[in-house]
Amino acid sequence: MKILCCISHVPDTTARIQFTADGKALDRTGITFIINPYDDFALARAAELKEKNPNGVKVTVLAVGKNGAQSTDSVDANLRKALALGLDEAVRIDAEPVDAFFVAHQIAAYAKDKGFDLILFGKESIDYNGAQVPGMVAALLNLPFVSYATSIEIQDGQAHLTREITGGKERLSCALPLVLSAQKGLAEWRIPNVRGIMQAKTKPFQVVPPVSVAPRVRTLRHEPPPPKGTFKKIDPENIQELVQELANKGLI
Amino acid sequence: MSAVAVWVEISEGRLKKPTLEVLTAARQWADSENLPVVAIALGADFPPNLTASLGEYGADRVIRLKGPQLEPLVNSAYARALAQLMRERQFSYLLLPQTYDGRAIAPFVAVWADGALLSGITQPPQREGSTLRARRIAYSNKAIEWIATDHLPVIATLKSNSIVPAKNPRVPTEEELAYTPLPEDLRLKSVGIEKVATDKVPLTEAEIVVSAGRGLKGPENWGMIEELAKALGAATACSKPVADVGWRPHHEHVGQTGIQISPNLYIAIGISGAIQHLAGVASSKNIVVINNDPEAPFFKVADYGIVGDAFQVVPQLTEAIRKYKEQHAH
């Protein structure tokens, strides 16, 4: 079984977010870039499937991006981290991920003739929470797509899955190949061990040029969120005041 | 006919709040460009008053695509039908709710209708010449991003709770067409749906959410949270550490890796306000923080703050709300 696991490169959750003077791009200075946390669920599940059947499963990790100027902004380093979970090979498509349409086309172009049985993503990336790329890749390759997947088991080329839906969950089955986006629960996050980290250094690592695709959506600018003023302090001895405030705003 | 088309999500025989929000946004969008709103519903069967309800929220035309194989929903089947309609009728725009299924369908339509996708916008897009501009939230509520496209058609998803549903009644024309999904859209088979047994509002749709964290000290203390939620007609939620240790079910976990919500009122009790938690809730319209630590970071995003012992404050608040509601029941 061949698995493709796609990861994105995002600012650490706790990073202080600032933009360039024109507001168009993130100011990357001093920011540590991490593997998108939802992609970690996908990587962990791929690692589990690999562990169960080391000779029968091959996992390729892919990212679309260019390495930044600082060592904390290296797509390659994050791909190596993913490999350290026991995965087989890494591919970096050497282009700035301009918009979801562009990124999806890069991934689909890479994947289309390689016979992957399973293409895994996180459910969304934590920078823009767009959740666009996995579905677009499924559409471009005309493959079934399970979003918000919380479990997948594979038996004789047939996948049995669970996905989150509004107010509950749905169980599904589907013959491979398919595209999946991971929700929390798909697998427990893993931390690479020293052996994995050492082995990752010598695993196959390919840098692929992008295909030519015109992006469709551009960023005009970023701005800070509307400022929150100081909050109104309510005396615990005078809860009635809070009820009145909420009532005045029509909230209760 | 150019139009603002809307995918109508029907759940358990009724229109959910995200769909009413989408209709409202579509109406505003259509008015700004002098276009009609076309509401498109797909399913095996439809609620009898569907067309009238859609008309109430501003739909000029209702198209029902009907087929026994359209339930349960398969994202690619719905997307293929929507993309086909967009092409045939030359709809310029399609707006979907940013729900579980809306988010899965939209990228497919964008590819198959050869469109541009604006994801998670918070208000109707605005046209300036050949450019369409939209606003969305970025970097875990730490920024607003303005995006633009010059491409047509445009497919967009609207973030839940971003706008207030407003009626704009009219009598829509209606049309019903048979639709049979392609075999390739039936590869994915639904084996069963399990709804979480709850009489409460789903978290993502709730207008009021009462949420609690480690400050409650143990799962046995959640009774007062449930009581407060009941008094307010609210959904209950929790922080990640609480879900991780099993005090509360995972489907209640709100935050970066949990569910992201933006209710009108969020009441955080005994939650310090770690950045990962705030990422999932900071776009709530009003935030009340109850915490005995005056330094809790959550107070920085609060509208109202009570520094005090939750075990005393919460029952008092519940009682005060009950009283208020009794007095204002009529």
XYZ file of C-alpha atoms in Angstrom:
582
model
C 0.000 0.000 0.000
C 1.290 3.440 -0.937
C 0.404 6.373 1.308
C 0.949 10.055 0.588
C 0.847 12.303 3.622
C 0.722 16.044 2.894
C 1.845 18.506 5.533
C 1.865 22.259 5.785
C 4.307 24.561 7.442
C 2.618 26.978 9.871
C 3.651 29.436 12.592
C 3.772 27.949 16.073
C 0.468 28.446 17.867
C 1.998 30.701 20.481
C 3.851 32.879 17.939
C 3.286 36.603 18.027
C 1.806 37.416 14.638
C 3.035 40.516 12.785
C 2.911 41.487 9.146
C 5.138 43.233 6.644
C 4.669 47.011 6.300
C 2.162 46.630 3.429
C 0.185 44.053 5.426
C 0.373 41.547 2.579
C 2.602 38.934 4.130
C 3.505 37.485 7.483
C 6.648 38.920 9.050
C 8.535 35.650 9.485
C 11.271 37.082 11.717
C 11.627 35.174 14.936
C 8.727 32.822 14.258
C 9.152 29.093 14.686
C 7.348 27.155 11.993
C 5.885 23.810 12.909
C 4.078 20.958 11.179
C 0.395 21.879 11.179
C -1.054 20.121 14.283
C -3.864 18.416 12.339
C -1.329 17.031 9.884
C 0.368 15.429 12.885
C -2.723 13.236 13.336
C -2.425 12.119 9.711
C 1.321 11.474 10.085
C 0.737 9.482 13.266
C -1.861 7.274 11.562
C 0.447 6.741 8.591
C 3.210 5.755 11.033
C 0.882 3.257 12.738
C -0.082 1.659 9.428
C 3.605 1.481 8.481
C 4.522 -0.117 11.810
C 1.891 -2.824 11.425
C 3.162 -3.795 8.006
C 6.705 -2.416 7.504
C 7.312 -4.166 4.187
C 3.846 -3.746 2.738
C 3.388 -0.038 3.396
C 5.376 2.826 1.937
C 4.723 6.366 3.166
C 5.749 9.501 1.267
C 5.581 12.849 3.078
C 5.005 15.912 0.923
C 5.045 19.657 1.468
C 4.695 22.582 -0.908
C 6.977 25.413 0.137
C 10.308 27.161 0.105
C 12.721 27.169 3.008
C 12.822 30.476 4.862
C 15.923 32.462 5.690
C 16.014 31.305 9.300
C 16.583 27.790 10.603
C 13.250 28.007 12.464
C 11.517 28.443 9.092
C 12.721 25.350 7.247
C 10.213 23.201 5.365
C 12.965 20.626 4.907
C 13.494 20.404 8.662
C 9.790 19.780 9.207
C 9.758 17.113 6.493
C 12.719 15.410 8.234
C 10.798 15.559 11.509
C 7.931 13.760 9.807
C 10.324 11.145 8.402
C 11.634 10.599 11.925
C 8.281 9.024 12.807
C 9.397 6.045 10.719
C 8.097 7.144 7.321
C 9.927 6.339 4.107
C 10.624 9.334 1.901
C 10.033 13.062 1.610
C 9.171 15.341 -1.282
C 9.238 19.112 -1.262
C 7.614 20.924 -4.160
C 9.765 23.991 -4.476
C 7.256 26.866 -4.617
C 5.616 29.376 -2.320
C 2.120 28.084 -1.455
C 0.336 31.112 -2.935
C -3.249 29.932 -2.619
C -5.135 26.676 -2.061
C -5.871 26.244 -5.765
C -2.154 26.472 -6.567
C -1.160 24.067 -3.784
C -3.865 21.530 -4.684
C -2.708 21.515 -8.305
C 0.899 20.900 -7.230
C -0.091 17.943 -5.062
C -2.458 16.490 -7.655
C 0.168 16.820 -10.401
C 2.698 14.992 -8.246
C 0.267 12.269 -7.131
C -1.633 11.566 -10.309
C 0.460 8.798 -11.860
C 2.053 7.383 -8.703
C -0.748 5.047 -7.660
C -1.204 6.189 -4.068
C -3.861 4.174 -2.228
C -4.346 6.751 0.461
C -3.736 10.506 0.445
C -3.811 12.010 3.932
C -4.133 15.607 5.101
C -4.992 17.417 8.314
C -8.576 18.701 8.333
C -7.325 22.288 7.953
C -4.197 24.306 8.598
C -4.124 26.558 11.633
C -2.977 29.681 9.741
C -6.073 30.345 7.628
C -8.254 27.344 8.571
C -9.368 27.161 4.958
C -9.849 23.375 4.669
C -9.651 23.788 0.904
C -6.688 21.769 -0.313
C -7.770 18.187 0.596
C -11.137 18.462 -1.175
C -9.562 20.168 -4.190
C -6.987 17.383 -4.531
C -9.784 14.794 -4.332
C -11.705 16.694 -7.019
C -8.664 17.014 -9.299
C -7.929 13.289 -8.995
C -11.642 12.342 -8.960
C -11.207 10.344 -5.745
C -13.623 9.835 -2.834
C -12.992 12.251 0.031
C -13.645 11.697 3.722
C -13.329 14.906 5.723
C -12.971 15.190 9.516
C -11.984 11.523 9.711
C -11.564 10.233 13.263
C -10.660 6.630 12.404
C -9.539 4.485 9.492
C -8.926 0.757 9.338
C -7.921 -1.005 6.148
C -8.690 -4.582 5.236
C -8.201 -6.192 1.822
C -8.152 -2.887 -0.037
C -11.308 -1.717 1.689
C -11.242 1.207 4.117
C -13.594 1.448 7.100
C -13.804 4.960 8.433
C -15.526 7.216 10.911
C -15.995 10.911 10.346
C -17.320 13.712 12.501
C -20.604 15.289 11.362
C -22.802 17.961 12.946
C -23.952 16.522 16.271
C -22.503 13.062 15.818
C -20.499 10.709 13.666
C -20.888 8.693 10.501
C -19.370 5.318 9.711
C -18.323 4.802 6.106
C -16.727 2.231 3.888
C -14.879 2.768 0.657
C -12.574 0.866 -1.635
C -9.092 2.401 -1.927
C -7.843 4.779 -3.242
C -9.258 7.689 -1.295
C -8.400 11.098 0.135
C -8.858 11.768 3.831
C -8.556 14.810 6.092
C -7.728 14.063 9.704
C -9.606 15.264 12.740
C -8.327 14.788 16.268
C -8.815 11.141 17.190
C -7.473 9.609 13.972
C -4.337 8.671 15.946
C -2.438 9.812 19.001
C 0.249 12.398 18.288
C 3.722 10.901 18.233
C 7.104 12.265 19.162
C 10.024 10.925 17.121
C 12.625 8.909 19.021
C 16.376 9.341 18.661
C 16.684 6.344 16.357
C 13.987 7.782 14.106
C 15.711 11.156 14.019
C 19.053 9.560 13.072
C 17.480 7.427 10.353
C 15.549 10.384 8.947
C 18.828 12.089 8.005
C 19.604 9.547 5.318
C 16.139 8.804 3.979
C 15.325 9.684 0.344
C 14.510 13.369 0.007
C 13.468 14.866 -3.298
C 12.980 18.500 -4.290
C 10.553 18.773 -7.207
C 9.959 21.863 -9.376
C 6.362 23.158 -9.396
C 3.961 22.838 -12.308
C 2.740 26.094 -13.790
C -0.634 27.125 -12.327
C -2.096 30.613 -11.967
C -3.392 31.226 -8.431
C -6.943 32.566 -8.156
C -7.133 34.247 -4.772
C -4.694 36.852 -3.483
C -4.191 38.580 -0.172
C -4.874 42.301 -0.206
C -3.775 42.952 3.344
C -3.929 41.778 6.933
C -5.104 43.935 9.754
C -5.279 43.484 13.503
C -8.599 42.194 14.852
C -10.973 44.840 16.210
C -9.490 45.851 19.550
C -11.103 44.573 22.698
C -11.394 47.370 25.226
C -10.778 46.655 28.856
C -13.381 44.353 30.262
C -16.058 45.381 32.681
C -15.348 44.019 36.112
C -18.327 42.586 37.947
C -18.278 42.250 41.716
C -19.018 38.611 42.666
C -21.294 39.999 45.379
C -23.348 41.769 42.731
C -24.123 39.143 40.086
C -27.361 40.956 39.289
C -25.301 43.580 37.484
C -24.036 40.991 34.997
C -27.545 39.690 34.354
C -28.689 43.246 33.684
C -25.781 43.891 31.310
C -26.488 40.711 29.364
C -30.182 41.530 29.259
C -29.478 45.051 28.001
C -27.524 43.553 25.119
C -30.407 41.197 24.348
C -28.253 38.167 25.093
C -30.605 36.466 27.548
C -28.942 33.849 -15.667
C -26.285 35.185 -13.418
C -27.211 34.764 -9.779
C -26.015 34.275 -6.239
C -26.736 30.583 -5.708
C -26.947 29.105 -2.229
C -26.559 25.510 -1.137
C -29.363 24.840 1.297
C -28.367 22.427 4.052
C -31.324 20.518 5.396
C -30.828 18.580 8.587
C -33.526 16.420 10.153
C -36.130 17.986 7.940
C -35.398 21.591 8.755
C -33.218 24.517 7.781
C -30.457 25.040 10.274
C -29.197 28.391 11.454
C -26.053 28.350 9.268
C -28.301 28.061 6.202
C -30.414 31.034 7.299
C -27.189 32.997 7.781
C -26.033 32.033 4.302
C -29.373 33.042 2.781
C -29.179 36.394 4.551
C -25.634 37.014 3.323
C -26.585 35.891 -0.188
C -29.499 38.341 -0.224
C -27.178 41.229 0.722
C -24.610 40.106 -1.827
C -27.234 39.744 -4.572
C -28.737 43.168 -3.826
C -25.315 44.814 -4.085
C -24.939 43.390 -7.609
C -28.574 43.427 -8.706
C -28.795 39.661 -8.946
C -31.416 37.136 -7.878
C -30.824 34.592 -5.108
C -31.259 30.990 -6.216
C -31.520 28.482 -3.379
C -30.541 24.926 -4.310
C -31.582 21.977 -2.150
C -30.575 18.366 -2.745
C -32.122 15.306 -1.195
C -34.359 12.273 -1.404
C -37.256 14.155 0.091
C -37.942 17.725 1.191
C -39.853 19.348 4.039
C -43.274 20.471 2.705
C -42.762 24.153 3.514
C -39.228 24.342 2.091
C -39.883 26.827 -0.713
C -41.879 29.143 1.546
C -39.204 29.075 4.268
C -36.466 29.864 1.765
C -38.586 32.699 0.362
C -38.923 34.140 3.834
C -35.159 34.604 3.990
C -34.836 36.156 0.553
C -34.675 33.389 -2.071
C -36.102 34.449 -5.464
C -35.951 30.983 -6.927
C -35.775 27.511 -5.423
C -34.300 24.556 -7.287
C -34.791 21.120 -5.779
C -32.609 18.300 -7.024
C -34.281 15.099 -6.017
C -33.044 11.538 -6.075
C -33.239 8.528 -3.747
C -29.433 8.194 -3.825
C -28.865 11.739 -2.572
C -29.307 10.594 1.027
C -27.238 10.172 3.041
C -25.181 13.032 1.682
C -22.014 12.275 -0.289
C -19.887 15.396 -0.685
C -18.715 14.718 -4.243
C -22.218 13.829 -5.502
C -23.609 17.088 -4.161
C -20.661 19.027 -5.523
C -20.970 17.495 -8.984
C -24.654 18.402 -9.152
C -23.990 21.954 -7.920
C -21.085 22.453 -10.339
C -23.207 21.187 -13.225
C -26.018 23.600 -12.359
C -23.566 26.480 -12.055
C -22.167 25.776 -15.487
C -25.517 25.182 -17.209
C -27.237 28.194 -15.691
C -24.124 30.365 -15.635
C -24.441 31.248 -11.971
C -21.626 33.629 -11.013
C -21.584 32.817 -7.331
C -22.292 29.979 -4.944
C -22.403 30.501 -1.195
C -22.310 27.589 1.267
C -22.326 27.427 5.054
C -18.959 26.654 6.613
C -20.322 23.511 8.247
C -18.823 20.006 8.166
C -20.486 19.261 4.849
C -20.371 22.773 3.387
C -16.618 22.783 3.832
C -16.245 19.396 2.166
C -18.470 20.245 -0.810
C -17.091 23.717 -1.618
C -13.563 22.719 -2.783
C -15.020 20.105 -5.148
C -17.376 22.659 -6.702
C -14.513 25.130 -7.048
C -12.539 22.615 -9.105
C -15.408 21.217 -11.153
C -17.066 24.579 -11.889
C -13.601 26.032 -12.587
C -14.091 28.681 -9.921
C -12.172 30.588 -7.264
C -12.807 29.566 -3.644
C -13.145 32.095 -0.825
C -13.192 30.074 2.369
C -14.603 31.096 5.744
C -15.608 34.641 4.877
C -17.359 36.653 7.574
C -19.528 38.980 5.465
C -20.816 39.106 1.866
C -18.016 39.868 -0.611
C -17.872 43.331 -2.153
C -17.306 44.036 -5.821
C -14.989 46.795 -7.014
C -14.813 46.733 -10.807
C -13.522 43.326 -11.832
C -12.329 42.490 -8.315
C -14.303 40.770 -5.602
C -13.049 41.425 -2.064
C -13.819 39.387 1.058
C -12.873 39.320 4.712
C -11.865 36.350 6.805
C -10.235 35.551 10.112
C -6.629 34.386 10.119
C -3.947 33.140 12.485
C -6.226 31.927 15.264
C -8.119 35.205 15.569
C -4.876 37.171 15.719
C -5.562 38.887 12.374
C -8.180 39.785 9.804
C -7.256 38.972 6.224
C -8.722 40.735 3.184
C -8.627 38.512 0.140
C -9.551 39.191 -3.464
C -10.170 37.439 -6.734
C -10.712 38.562 -10.325
C -11.941 35.130 -11.322
C -15.484 33.997 -12.081
C -17.347 31.999 -10.927
C -16.711 32.389 -7.202
C -17.538 29.759 -4.600
C -17.533 30.960 -0.987
C -18.178 29.508 2.451
C -19.586 31.711 5.217
C -18.263 31.275 8.749
C -21.040 30.355 11.185
C -22.388 33.034 13.526
C -20.781 35.808 11.471
C -24.050 37.493 10.575
C -27.517 37.558 12.088
C -30.239 35.851 10.002
C -32.737 38.442 8.732
C -36.031 37.879 6.981
C -36.581 39.415 3.579
C -39.796 37.758 2.427
C -40.859 37.087 -1.133
C -42.636 34.333 -3.018
C -40.031 32.307 -4.893
C -40.519 30.436 -8.138
C -39.743 26.761 -7.839
C -38.392 23.993 -9.960
C -37.799 20.325 -9.220
C -35.362 18.183 -11.173
C -34.455 14.526 -10.842
C -30.797 13.856 -10.122
C -28.942 10.566 -10.190
C -25.376 10.636 -8.869
C -22.616 9.231 -11.094
C -21.347 5.779 -10.066
C -17.991 7.283 -9.039
C -19.782 9.460 -6.495
C -21.258 6.377 -4.871
C -17.917 4.737 -4.104
C -18.086 6.140 -0.588
C -20.794 4.270 1.311
C -22.427 5.390 4.518
C -22.719 2.469 6.918
C -24.474 4.300 9.725
C -24.970 7.627 11.432
C -24.799 7.959 15.195
C -26.033 11.181 16.692
C -24.651 12.065 20.083
C -27.646 11.647 22.353
C -28.300 15.133 23.584
C -31.270 17.396 23.939
C -28.921 20.341 23.699
C -28.160 22.651 20.804
C -25.139 21.538 18.724
C -22.084 23.500 19.852
C -21.358 24.970 16.428
C -24.857 26.408 16.177
C -25.362 27.505 19.766
C -25.934 31.193 20.442
C -24.815 30.802 24.030
C -22.081 28.459 25.235
C -21.167 27.746 28.846
C -17.691 26.301 29.079
C -15.590 25.113 31.977
C -12.038 24.001 32.620
C -9.664 22.595 35.178
C -10.740 25.206 37.702
C -13.753 22.991 38.403
C -11.417 20.448 40.041
C -13.336 17.314 38.990
C -16.056 15.882 36.759
C -18.434 15.616 39.705
C -18.670 19.413 39.792
C -20.199 19.817 36.337
C -23.745 19.791 37.673
C -23.678 23.544 38.239
C -22.380 24.085 34.700
C -25.257 22.044 33.296
C -27.664 24.018 35.467
C -26.354 27.351 34.241
C -26.495 26.132 30.634
C -30.068 24.978 31.170
C -31.088 28.315 32.627
C -29.587 30.085 29.599
C -30.662 27.586 26.938
C -26.971 27.177 26.193
C -24.727 24.406 24.915
C -21.939 23.172 27.179
C -18.280 23.008 26.248
C -14.952 22.406 27.923
C -11.241 23.092 27.612
C -8.757 20.585 26.203
C -7.145 19.436 29.474
C -10.577 18.556 30.812
C -11.437 16.480 27.731
C -7.978 14.865 27.777
C -8.371 13.551 31.314
C -11.869 12.349 30.503
C -13.848 14.658 32.774
C -15.933 15.622 29.756
C -16.526 13.992 26.354
C -14.219 15.014 23.506
C -17.074 16.388 21.438
C -17.340 19.207 23.982
C -13.729 20.314 23.574
C -13.480 23.803 22.082
C -10.185 25.358 21.053
C -7.590 25.113 18.376
C -7.662 21.331 18.027
C -11.259 20.999 19.117
C -14.351 22.686 17.811
C -14.106 26.333 16.816
C -17.092 28.407 17.778
C -18.218 32.010 17.691
C -21.430 32.233 19.691
C -23.069 35.488 20.732
C -22.217 34.762 24.334
C -19.387 32.595 25.677
C -19.102 32.079 29.409
C -15.721 30.665 30.460
C -15.566 29.240 33.947
C -12.293 28.149 35.527
C -10.452 28.289 32.185
C -7.162 30.179 32.260
C -7.305 31.148 28.586
C -4.308 29.438 27.013
C -3.699 30.693 23.482
C -4.784 27.331 22.032
C -8.134 27.677 23.776
C -8.589 31.297 22.730
C -7.910 30.304 19.109
C -11.179 28.395 19.117
C -13.385 30.888 20.938
C -11.960 34.404 20.693
C -14.308 35.389 17.874
C -17.302 34.971 20.209
C -19.259 38.244 20.230
C -19.422 38.567 24.027
C -17.176 36.829 26.519
C -17.766 36.466 30.240
C -14.831 35.130 32.241
C -15.227 33.728 35.739
C -11.917 32.864 37.366
C -10.413 33.122 40.821
C -7.036 34.142 39.355
C -7.082 37.855 38.473
C -4.006 37.235 36.260
C -5.736 34.621 34.071
C -4.939 35.536 30.438
C -8.579 34.980 29.491
C -9.484 38.345 31.067
C -7.558 40.060 28.233
C -10.247 39.087 25.722
C -13.179 39.328 28.135
C -16.086 41.738 27.891
C -17.148 40.987 31.453
C -14.979 39.520 34.146
C -15.700 38.171 37.579
C -12.730 37.461 39.809
C -14.167 35.006 42.259
C -14.768 31.427 43.296
C -16.713 29.605 40.593
C -18.376 27.380 43.172
C -20.041 30.437 44.652
C -20.451 32.618 41.583
C -21.964 30.069 39.196
C -24.955 28.958 41.337
C -25.680 32.619 42.113
C -25.549 33.511 38.442
C -27.872 30.612 37.565
C -30.329 31.727 40.206
C -30.205 35.367 39.046
C -30.788 34.342 35.426
C -33.719 32.105 36.367
C -35.278 34.949 38.308
C -34.753 37.367 35.466
C -36.322 34.961 32.997
C -39.312 34.325 35.247
C -39.915 38.038 35.605
C -39.605 38.608 31.875
C -41.382 35.493 30.694
C -44.204 37.388 29.035
